[in-house]
Amino acid sequence: MENKMIYFDHAATTPVKPEVVEEMMPYYTNKFGNASSIYSIGRESKKAIEEARERVAKALGAMTREIFFTGSGSEADNWAIKGVAYSNKDRGNHIITTAIEHHAVLHTCQYLESDGFEVTYLPVDENGLVSVEQVRKAIKPNTILITIMFANNEIGTIQPIAEIGKIAKENNIYFHTDAVQAIGSIPVNVNELNVDLLSLSAHKFYGPKGVGALYIRKGVKITTFLHGGAQERGRRASTENVPGIVGLGKAIELATENLEQYNKKLIDLRDRTIEEITKKVPFIKLNGDRYKRLPGNVNFSFEFIEGESLLLMLDMKGIAASSGSACTSGSLDPSHVLLAIGLSHEIAHGSLRISFGDENTHEDVDYLMEVLPLIVERLREMSPLYEKVKRGN
Amino acid sequence: MYSEKVMDHFMNPRNVGEIENADAIGEVGNAKCGDIMKIYLKIENDVIIDAKFKTFGCGAAVATSSMATELVVGKTIEEALKITNKAVAEALDGLPPVKMHCSNLAEEAIKAAIEDYLVKTGRLEKNCDGEVCGRRCDDIHHHMDIED
Ligand SMILES: Cc1ncc(COP(=O)(O)O)c(C=O)c1O
């Protein structure tokens, strides 16, 4: 077994940058004050939170009072969707979303369905794109919310958020986007996009886990998610996770500063990997749009083999990646995203997601291209499905 | 999450391949469920003298296939029919609970192969058509309640 580890799973989570850790540390130790306290270390915590809020607002082109810190991206999604639904139920009970949302959105919508709301799950095309026209057609007099993810976590497809935002605005419907995968990877400006609510999560852009934020445009009617103290202007009770919030602020600032360069680097690694896999490995399918996709996302299905086996073998070679196979999700069905883009179960079971990040280099891709084709071939030699294909030839 | 023994049988599977002119072939599972196991047996005087397999599936499916081929060799068909999924899992020092269904695959494949042998030797009526013999996803997969 090799001892180096090559991490290709940045869509799952990212390492915290040393500069980020450095800014967070004092708030665990000597600056541990509760931000609601009036003495100096309390006030310092309060100040640190407000500075972080400014950094987030600046990154999104928002006002500071429109940023609310949460305990995660999932919490931000839950709050946005349930909060708008319950606060606006006198206006209507219909929500529009897509079939490929993260479970934090999908399961929240399903929960609301059990509580009297009506949800339209828009289909996507074979590349994972929703059609703007379909969004328009799905709008009904009782539609109160459109929630569509910015970029998909599995296949990387980037949705036409600005166009959807325009339609939502024209129809006076709130528009939420789960931008957890987008922030730190592609430029996002809430005003240019006409987004009313936006979720983000620090651990996807080299910040700490367990802290996120929800952008809520001024004037949006939304219920309080956590009842209790007066934190986050009474909208989200809990003693603030000061180190986490500070880390989120620093991480989003670094991400926005370096965005162009970071983007270029990832697109380079991504495109090279897509090209080489396509050239070297037969019986494959690229999942997601070839161009409208996250800079660091590569997702292929390898016919005749199963994703977990592929991941285990890659792991033995020191490569960390992920898959949408049933065996890795702990259920009997492969990923809902892969099924929604029209893959058969067979092909969906054999998917591999590689998501590049900061530490990755071309040497990492060299190594991947050395081991991946051999592993795929080895698993295929073991597969009764491949045997049939070979016999058929 | 896997025992060392499972990882060993996954990374170095024993008896991968096909047997030409096998006396019995059993294939269970289907691609839709994400696992298929095909086992080939060489049988002499009702004793299994060689076994090979091909499997499409997760780490546990490959490891249980490998272990099943080791367990059947040297056994009479009667003894082989008594191999349970639990025995296969135990021989691998256990499987994670969500993967127990993979050991069913191995038990089913052995049974299917021996059935095939009994049909071929005229001791059993063929009761279904095709290689897969009508087995469905949920014959193999026990439903699991796991929230992701
Ligand atoms: C698109 C998307 N939404 C939401 C989440 C949930 O974020 P968190 O892990 O912070 O709850 C994730 C990450 O897993 C994600 O990729």
XYZ file of C-alpha atoms and ligand atoms in Angstrom:
557
model
C 0.000 0.000 0.000
C 1.225 3.460 -0.897
C 1.515 5.933 1.905
C 0.648 9.095 0.046
C -3.011 10.125 0.034
C -4.452 11.983 -2.874
C -7.687 13.676 -1.957
C -10.180 14.008 -4.801
C -13.337 14.560 -2.764
C -13.568 18.316 -2.272
C -17.293 18.262 -3.019
C -17.698 16.222 0.178
C -15.569 18.521 2.288
C -12.309 20.447 2.213
C -9.385 20.840 4.609
C -9.424 24.050 6.648
C -6.769 26.471 5.419
C -4.014 27.263 7.935
C -4.780 31.007 7.677
C -8.376 30.209 8.586
C -7.418 28.054 11.559
C -5.088 30.791 12.716
C -7.887 33.359 12.825
C -10.214 30.931 14.578
C -7.855 29.770 17.339
C -7.999 32.770 19.709
C -11.785 32.449 19.872
C -11.422 28.983 21.371
C -8.882 30.013 23.980
C -8.305 33.497 25.363
C -11.092 35.245 23.436
C -13.757 32.764 24.468
C -16.388 35.282 25.531
C -20.093 34.885 24.865
C -21.003 37.438 22.223
C -24.055 38.471 24.247
C -21.954 39.503 27.281
C -21.212 43.154 27.869
C -17.619 42.920 29.169
C -14.633 43.198 26.865
C -14.122 39.574 25.749
C -17.850 39.349 25.069
C -17.714 42.492 22.992
C -14.700 41.150 21.131
C -16.628 38.063 20.151
C -19.516 40.217 18.989
C -17.157 42.319 16.930
C -15.570 39.253 15.351
C -18.997 37.949 14.339
C -19.939 41.260 12.758
C -16.659 41.372 10.853
C -17.336 37.895 9.533
C -20.819 38.996 8.532
C -19.336 41.862 6.570
C -16.982 39.514 4.784
C -19.841 37.231 3.774
C -21.991 40.164 2.670
C -19.148 41.505 0.565
C -18.556 38.117 -1.066
C -22.219 37.880 -2.072
C -22.836 41.518 -2.912
C -25.360 41.678 -0.085
C -25.945 43.934 2.924
C -24.555 42.777 6.246
C -28.002 42.728 7.842
C -29.092 40.213 5.221
C -26.598 37.554 6.405
C -27.602 35.092 9.135
C -25.213 32.475 10.463
C -26.469 28.911 10.854
C -25.154 25.591 12.103
C -24.673 24.162 8.577
C -25.723 24.260 4.952
C -28.512 21.813 5.747
C -29.849 24.110 8.421
C -29.792 27.068 6.037
C -31.789 25.022 3.497
C -34.290 23.907 6.127
C -34.736 27.423 7.418
C -35.118 29.013 3.984
C -37.713 26.543 2.760
C -39.765 25.915 5.896
C -39.408 29.518 6.985
C -40.772 30.949 3.740
C -43.423 28.234 3.412
C -44.912 28.766 6.866
C -44.607 32.516 6.799
C -46.377 32.843 3.459
C -49.001 30.139 3.648
C -51.758 32.753 3.608
C -50.590 33.591 0.061
C -50.319 30.037 -1.204
C -48.954 26.555 -0.580
C -47.098 25.663 -3.769
C -43.335 25.214 -4.009
C -41.269 24.539 -7.128
C -38.005 22.633 -6.919
C -36.067 20.060 -8.967
C -35.571 16.313 -8.828
C -31.817 16.661 -8.304
C -31.635 18.793 -5.160
C -29.498 17.807 -2.190
C -31.422 15.822 0.419
C -31.380 18.863 2.694
C -33.793 20.447 0.197
C -35.592 17.350 -1.098
C -36.429 15.903 2.289
C -37.483 19.319 3.566
C -39.882 19.635 0.631
C -41.185 16.119 1.248
C -41.765 17.020 4.876
C -43.743 20.085 3.815
C -45.841 17.920 1.493
C -46.843 15.895 4.531
C -47.948 19.147 6.112
C -50.301 20.331 3.395
C -47.915 21.981 0.959
C -47.808 21.084 -2.697
C -44.428 20.586 -4.343
C -43.515 20.382 -8.033
C -40.281 18.481 -8.623
C -39.073 19.610 -12.039
C -37.276 17.031 -14.135
C -33.870 17.765 -15.628
C -32.426 16.931 -19.033
C -29.744 14.311 -19.634
C -27.067 16.780 -18.556
C -28.853 17.680 -15.350
C -30.141 21.080 -16.472
C -33.591 22.410 -15.620
C -35.313 24.312 -18.374
C -36.168 27.916 -17.639
C -39.321 27.439 -19.676
C -40.398 24.574 -17.451
C -39.898 26.705 -14.382
C -42.118 29.357 -15.934
C -44.791 26.835 -16.821
C -44.786 25.315 -13.339
C -45.768 28.626 -11.729
C -49.329 28.710 -10.427
C -51.343 31.395 -8.635
C -50.552 29.693 -5.313
C -46.777 29.392 -5.876
C -44.881 31.011 -3.012
C -41.354 29.689 -3.412
C -38.952 28.431 -6.058
C -35.943 26.586 -4.651
C -33.347 25.419 -7.173
C -29.765 24.529 -6.423
C -26.979 26.611 -7.910
C -24.671 23.730 -8.770
C -25.181 20.035 -8.232
C -22.971 18.264 -5.712
C -22.748 15.010 -7.667
C -22.586 15.865 -11.345
C -21.535 19.505 -11.014
C -24.174 20.922 -13.377
C -24.662 24.679 -12.971
C -28.254 25.867 -13.340
C -29.399 29.042 -15.151
C -29.891 30.828 -11.833
C -30.037 34.387 -13.221
C -32.806 33.495 -15.678
C -34.786 31.678 -13.024
C -34.286 34.628 -10.665
C -35.707 36.942 -13.292
C -38.811 34.821 -13.730
C -39.304 34.557 -9.972
C -39.037 38.318 -9.635
C -41.463 38.989 -12.483
C -43.969 36.702 -10.827
C -43.389 38.017 -7.343
C -42.321 34.622 -5.998
C -39.497 34.121 -3.522
C -36.419 32.428 -4.972
C -34.053 30.363 -2.836
C -30.887 28.730 -4.120
C -28.751 26.134 -2.369
C -25.338 27.531 -3.309
C -23.388 25.219 -1.013
C -21.354 23.823 -3.920
C -21.112 27.106 -5.800
C -19.670 29.457 -3.183
C -15.909 29.501 -3.453
C -16.040 27.860 -6.878
C -17.907 30.308 -9.093
C -18.772 34.004 -8.742
C -22.106 34.633 -7.007
C -23.840 37.990 -6.654
C -27.317 37.910 -5.130
C -28.482 41.086 -6.834
C -27.305 40.214 -10.318
C -28.993 36.851 -9.912
C -32.226 38.104 -8.308
C -31.890 35.583 -5.528
C -33.953 36.198 -2.368
C -32.446 33.501 -0.188
C -29.146 31.653 -0.532
C -27.576 28.847 1.513
C -23.860 28.307 1.969
C -21.630 26.086 4.082
C -18.082 26.861 5.244
C -16.612 23.365 5.020
C -17.000 23.311 1.244
C -14.617 26.248 0.779
C -11.754 25.497 3.185
C -13.595 26.648 6.281
C -14.688 24.652 9.324
C -17.504 22.093 9.462
C -20.735 22.803 11.304
C -21.178 26.420 10.287
C -23.091 27.956 7.408
C -25.073 31.006 6.512
C -28.378 31.971 4.996
C -28.693 35.133 2.963
C -32.194 36.566 3.422
C -33.000 39.538 1.225
C -34.332 42.486 3.177
C -38.126 42.346 3.262
C -38.482 38.578 2.748
C -41.174 37.134 5.008
C -39.689 34.188 6.879
C -40.383 32.565 10.239
C -37.804 32.210 12.996
C -36.160 28.806 12.761
C -34.714 28.352 16.245
C -36.666 29.975 19.049
C -34.756 31.173 22.086
C -32.352 34.004 22.718
C -31.962 37.167 20.693
C -28.930 36.066 18.654
C -28.912 36.780 14.923
C -31.359 39.606 15.535
C -33.830 37.232 17.118
C -34.087 35.081 13.986
C -31.840 32.215 15.005
C -31.305 31.550 18.700
C -28.124 29.839 20.014
C -24.949 31.135 21.561
C -22.935 31.841 18.445
C -20.226 29.467 17.276
C -17.735 32.324 17.272
C -14.644 30.423 16.067
C -16.713 28.773 13.340
C -18.228 32.040 12.192
C -14.807 33.709 12.175
C -13.479 30.779 10.150
C -16.357 31.033 7.677
C -15.679 34.757 7.245
C -11.976 34.287 6.626
C -12.547 31.342 4.306
C -15.103 33.142 2.131
C -12.829 36.162 1.897
C -9.880 34.037 0.753
C -12.093 32.119 -1.660
C -13.434 35.278 -3.292
C -9.998 36.886 -3.549
C -8.487 33.865 -5.285
C -11.517 32.842 -7.281
C -10.264 33.523 -10.785
C -6.953 31.787 -10.322
C -8.512 28.882 -8.439
C -11.113 28.462 -11.144
C -8.543 28.331 -13.882
C -6.476 25.771 -12.092
C -9.419 23.479 -11.403
C -10.849 23.746 -14.903
C -7.456 22.765 -16.238
C -7.298 19.654 -14.037
C -10.944 18.825 -14.740
C -10.743 19.108 -18.511
C -7.546 17.146 -18.703
C -9.030 14.361 -16.585
C -12.229 14.228 -18.621
C -10.244 14.057 -21.847
C -7.848 11.399 -20.658
C -10.459 9.133 -19.143
C -12.507 9.426 -22.327
C -9.468 8.484 -24.362
C -8.131 5.682 -22.196
C -11.188 3.874 -20.864
C -13.877 2.304 -23.070
C -17.545 1.857 -22.055
C -17.906 5.036 -20.051
C -20.264 7.954 -19.811
C -19.581 11.472 -18.577
C -22.345 12.519 -16.210
C -23.383 16.175 -16.115
C -23.004 18.952 -18.643
C -19.616 19.067 -20.335
C -19.259 22.852 -19.935
C -21.907 24.149 -17.540
C -20.269 22.334 -14.691
C -18.354 23.135 -11.520
C -14.660 23.795 -12.216
C -13.518 20.905 -10.034
C -16.129 18.279 -10.869
C -15.577 15.096 -12.871
C -18.245 12.391 -12.817
C -18.122 9.269 -14.948
C -20.059 6.042 -15.058
C -18.004 2.963 -15.831
C -20.130 0.231 -17.314
C -20.085 -3.323 -15.898
C -18.547 -2.396 -12.554
C -19.893 -1.206 -9.238
C -18.879 2.054 -7.600
C -18.003 0.878 -4.120
C -15.550 -1.689 -5.454
C -13.962 1.016 -7.519
C -13.653 3.328 -4.499
C -12.130 0.596 -2.339
C -9.514 -0.190 -4.938
C -8.718 3.484 -5.424
C -8.443 3.834 -1.656
C -5.949 0.981 -1.546
C -3.903 3.019 -4.016
C -4.184 6.080 -1.807
C -6.875 7.906 -3.768
C -9.970 9.281 -2.020
C -13.034 9.790 -4.253
C -16.754 9.072 -4.120
C -19.582 7.357 -5.954
C -23.340 7.477 -6.377
C -23.769 3.718 -6.152
C -26.359 2.247 -3.819
C -23.678 0.463 -1.865
C -22.089 3.723 -0.869
C -25.348 5.472 -0.033
C -26.547 2.706 2.276
C -29.801 2.239 0.375
C -30.910 -0.100 -2.368
C -31.116 2.588 -5.004
C -28.319 4.466 -6.650
C -28.237 8.256 -6.428
C -31.477 10.093 -7.244
C -29.432 12.565 -9.279
C -28.033 9.904 -11.589
C -31.480 8.372 -12.025
C -32.951 11.832 -12.725
C -30.543 12.400 -15.635
C -31.858 9.184 -17.115
C -29.156 6.674 -16.234
C -30.276 3.083 -15.835
C -29.668 1.568 -12.396
C -26.903 -0.559 -13.885
C -24.909 2.414 -15.117
C -25.683 4.547 -12.092
C -24.172 1.896 -9.789
C -20.849 2.332 -11.562
C -20.346 6.038 -11.061
C -17.223 7.781 -9.821
C -17.027 11.400 -8.710
C -13.687 13.151 -8.593
C -13.773 16.670 -7.184
C -10.571 18.671 -7.382
C -9.379 21.306 -4.963
C -6.562 23.472 -3.818
C -3.920 20.858 -3.041
C -4.353 18.889 -6.269
C -1.717 19.000 -8.986
C -1.145 17.611 -12.444
C 1.065 14.959 -10.859
C -2.010 13.784 -8.960
C -3.854 13.445 -12.254
C -0.851 11.586 -13.743
C -1.095 9.124 -10.884
C -4.867 8.790 -11.216
C -4.503 8.046 -14.903
C -1.896 5.454 -14.112
C -4.055 3.505 -11.678
C -7.674 4.128 -12.703
C -7.695 2.372 -16.101
C -6.037 -0.693 -14.555
C -8.509 -0.850 -11.688
C -11.449 -0.518 -14.052
C -10.032 -3.283 -16.229
C -9.407 -5.503 -13.229
C -12.957 -5.115 -11.935
C -14.356 -5.689 -15.412
C -12.387 -8.914 -15.738
C -14.167 -10.004 -12.587
C -17.596 -8.947 -13.831
C -20.082 -11.374 -15.372
C -21.597 -8.401 -17.235
C -18.360 -7.666 -19.062
C -17.955 -11.329 -19.943
C -21.223 -11.155 -21.858
C -20.128 -8.059 -23.736
C -16.801 -9.582 -24.663
C -18.505 -12.726 -25.839
C -20.904 -10.638 -27.880
C -18.055 -8.998 -29.784
C -15.951 -0.709 8.010
C -14.817 -4.027 6.522
C -12.820 -6.633 8.437
C -9.277 -7.342 7.330
C -10.395 -10.675 5.998
C -13.075 -9.076 3.834
C -10.522 -6.619 2.469
C -8.096 -9.461 1.799
C -10.702 -11.461 -0.127
C -11.719 -8.296 -1.971
C -8.228 -7.224 -2.951
C -6.977 -10.769 -3.612
C -10.077 -12.706 -4.548
C -9.586 -16.473 -4.744
C -10.889 -18.400 -7.734
C -11.893 -15.563 -10.034
C -12.753 -16.765 -13.491
C -14.739 -19.313 -15.419
C -14.579 -23.091 -15.692
C -14.830 -24.401 -19.210
C -17.347 -27.195 -19.458
C -18.448 -26.571 -15.894
C -20.779 -29.186 -14.464
C -22.883 -26.507 -12.870
C -23.407 -22.774 -13.216
C -25.416 -20.604 -10.875
C -26.129 -16.944 -11.482
C -28.102 -14.777 -9.099
C -28.827 -11.109 -8.522
C -29.274 -8.572 -11.258
C -27.539 -5.469 -12.469
C -30.403 -3.243 -11.427
C -29.856 -4.166 -7.768
C -26.149 -3.561 -8.159
C -24.895 -7.088 -7.711
C -24.652 -10.266 -9.747
C -22.744 -13.379 -8.796
C -22.015 -16.182 -11.176
C -20.452 -19.363 -9.822
C -19.016 -22.241 -11.850
C -18.565 -25.704 -10.308
C -16.680 -28.797 -11.368
C -18.348 -31.781 -9.742
C -17.228 -35.407 -9.638
C -19.294 -38.122 -7.961
C -21.369 -35.430 -6.289
C -18.259 -33.869 -4.795
C -17.313 -30.314 -5.746
C -13.716 -30.399 -6.894
C -13.328 -26.899 -8.268
C -15.159 -23.589 -8.099
C -14.721 -20.264 -9.836
C -16.716 -17.062 -9.831
C -17.397 -13.770 -11.506
C -19.085 -10.990 -9.589
C -20.403 -7.533 -10.307
C -20.908 -5.774 -7.014
C -19.509 -4.026 -4.004
C -16.539 -5.052 -1.880
C -18.647 -7.360 0.273
C -20.167 -9.044 -2.773
C -16.733 -9.823 -4.193
C -15.379 -11.012 -0.835
C -18.350 -13.287 -0.111
C -18.098 -14.732 -3.622
C -14.451 -15.481 -3.069
C -15.115 -17.036 0.325
C -18.037 -19.081 -1.000
C -15.827 -20.680 -3.659
C -13.314 -21.601 -0.966
C -16.009 -23.064 1.259
C -17.613 -25.302 -1.355
C -14.534 -27.003 -2.725
C -14.167 -30.502 -1.271
C -17.776 -30.629 -0.122
C -20.465 -32.969 -1.392
C -23.399 -31.227 -3.016
C -25.464 -32.115 -0.002
C -22.993 -30.436 2.327
C -22.688 -27.451 0.028
C -26.439 -26.939 0.096
C -26.172 -26.482 3.849
C -23.823 -23.509 3.584
C -25.733 -20.552 4.934
C -25.227 -16.888 4.347
C -24.306 -16.599 8.002
C -21.543 -19.159 7.612
C -20.094 -17.238 4.686
C -20.204 -13.987 6.653
C -18.662 -15.625 9.715
C -15.847 -17.092 7.664
C -15.037 -13.497 6.706
C -15.001 -12.380 10.346
C -18.357 -10.727 9.855
C -19.870 -8.150 7.545
C -21.266 -4.718 8.364
C -25.037 -5.021 8.945
C -25.877 -3.096 5.759
C -23.854 -5.594 3.773
C -25.369 -8.803 5.118
C -27.494 -9.127 1.990
C -24.320 -9.676 -0.003
C -23.782 -12.956 1.827
C -27.270 -14.033 0.738
C -26.024 -13.633 -2.789
C -23.325 -16.245 -2.175
C -25.707 -18.730 -0.550
C -28.205 -18.250 -3.375
C -25.547 -18.683 -6.036
C -24.358 -21.997 -4.561
C -27.954 -23.223 -4.390
C -28.651 -22.109 -7.950
C -25.550 -23.909 -9.212
C -26.420 -27.137 -7.455
C -29.967 -26.886 -8.745
C -28.486 -26.540 -12.210
C -26.395 -29.628 -11.592
C -29.364 -31.644 -10.399
C -31.352 -30.586 -13.452
C -28.456 -31.456 -15.764
C -28.057 -34.867 -14.176
C -31.777 -35.503 -14.485
C -32.495 -35.514 -10.776
C -34.623 -32.367 -10.728
C -37.297 -30.907 -13.004
C -36.253 -27.651 -14.525
C -38.726 -25.276 -12.985
C -37.865 -22.034 -14.657
C -36.279 -20.551 -17.743
C -33.183 -18.506 -18.182
C -30.002 -18.136 -16.246
C -31.307 -15.951 -13.489
C -34.189 -18.262 -12.772
C -36.702 -15.678 -11.750
C -34.907 -14.373 -8.694
C -35.797 -10.786 -7.985
C -33.965 -7.980 -6.205
C -35.720 -8.435 -2.917
C -35.090 -12.189 -2.807
C -31.495 -11.267 -2.262
C -31.691 -7.890 -0.668
C -33.318 -7.733 2.682
C -34.852 -4.363 3.070
C -32.820 -1.986 5.179
C -33.964 1.037 7.061
C -31.113 3.410 6.751
C -31.374 7.123 6.660
C -28.553 8.791 4.872
C -25.601 21.061 -2.475
C -25.483 20.835 -1.000
N -26.426 21.310 -0.172
C -26.352 21.147 1.152
C -25.314 20.471 1.741
C -25.293 20.308 3.224
O -24.352 21.129 3.829
P -23.876 20.808 5.324
O -22.999 19.608 5.221
O -23.141 22.014 5.773
O -25.095 20.567 6.130
C -24.304 19.945 0.917
C -23.146 19.191 1.454
O -23.175 18.079 1.867
C -24.397 20.126 -0.486
O -23.474 19.641 -1.310
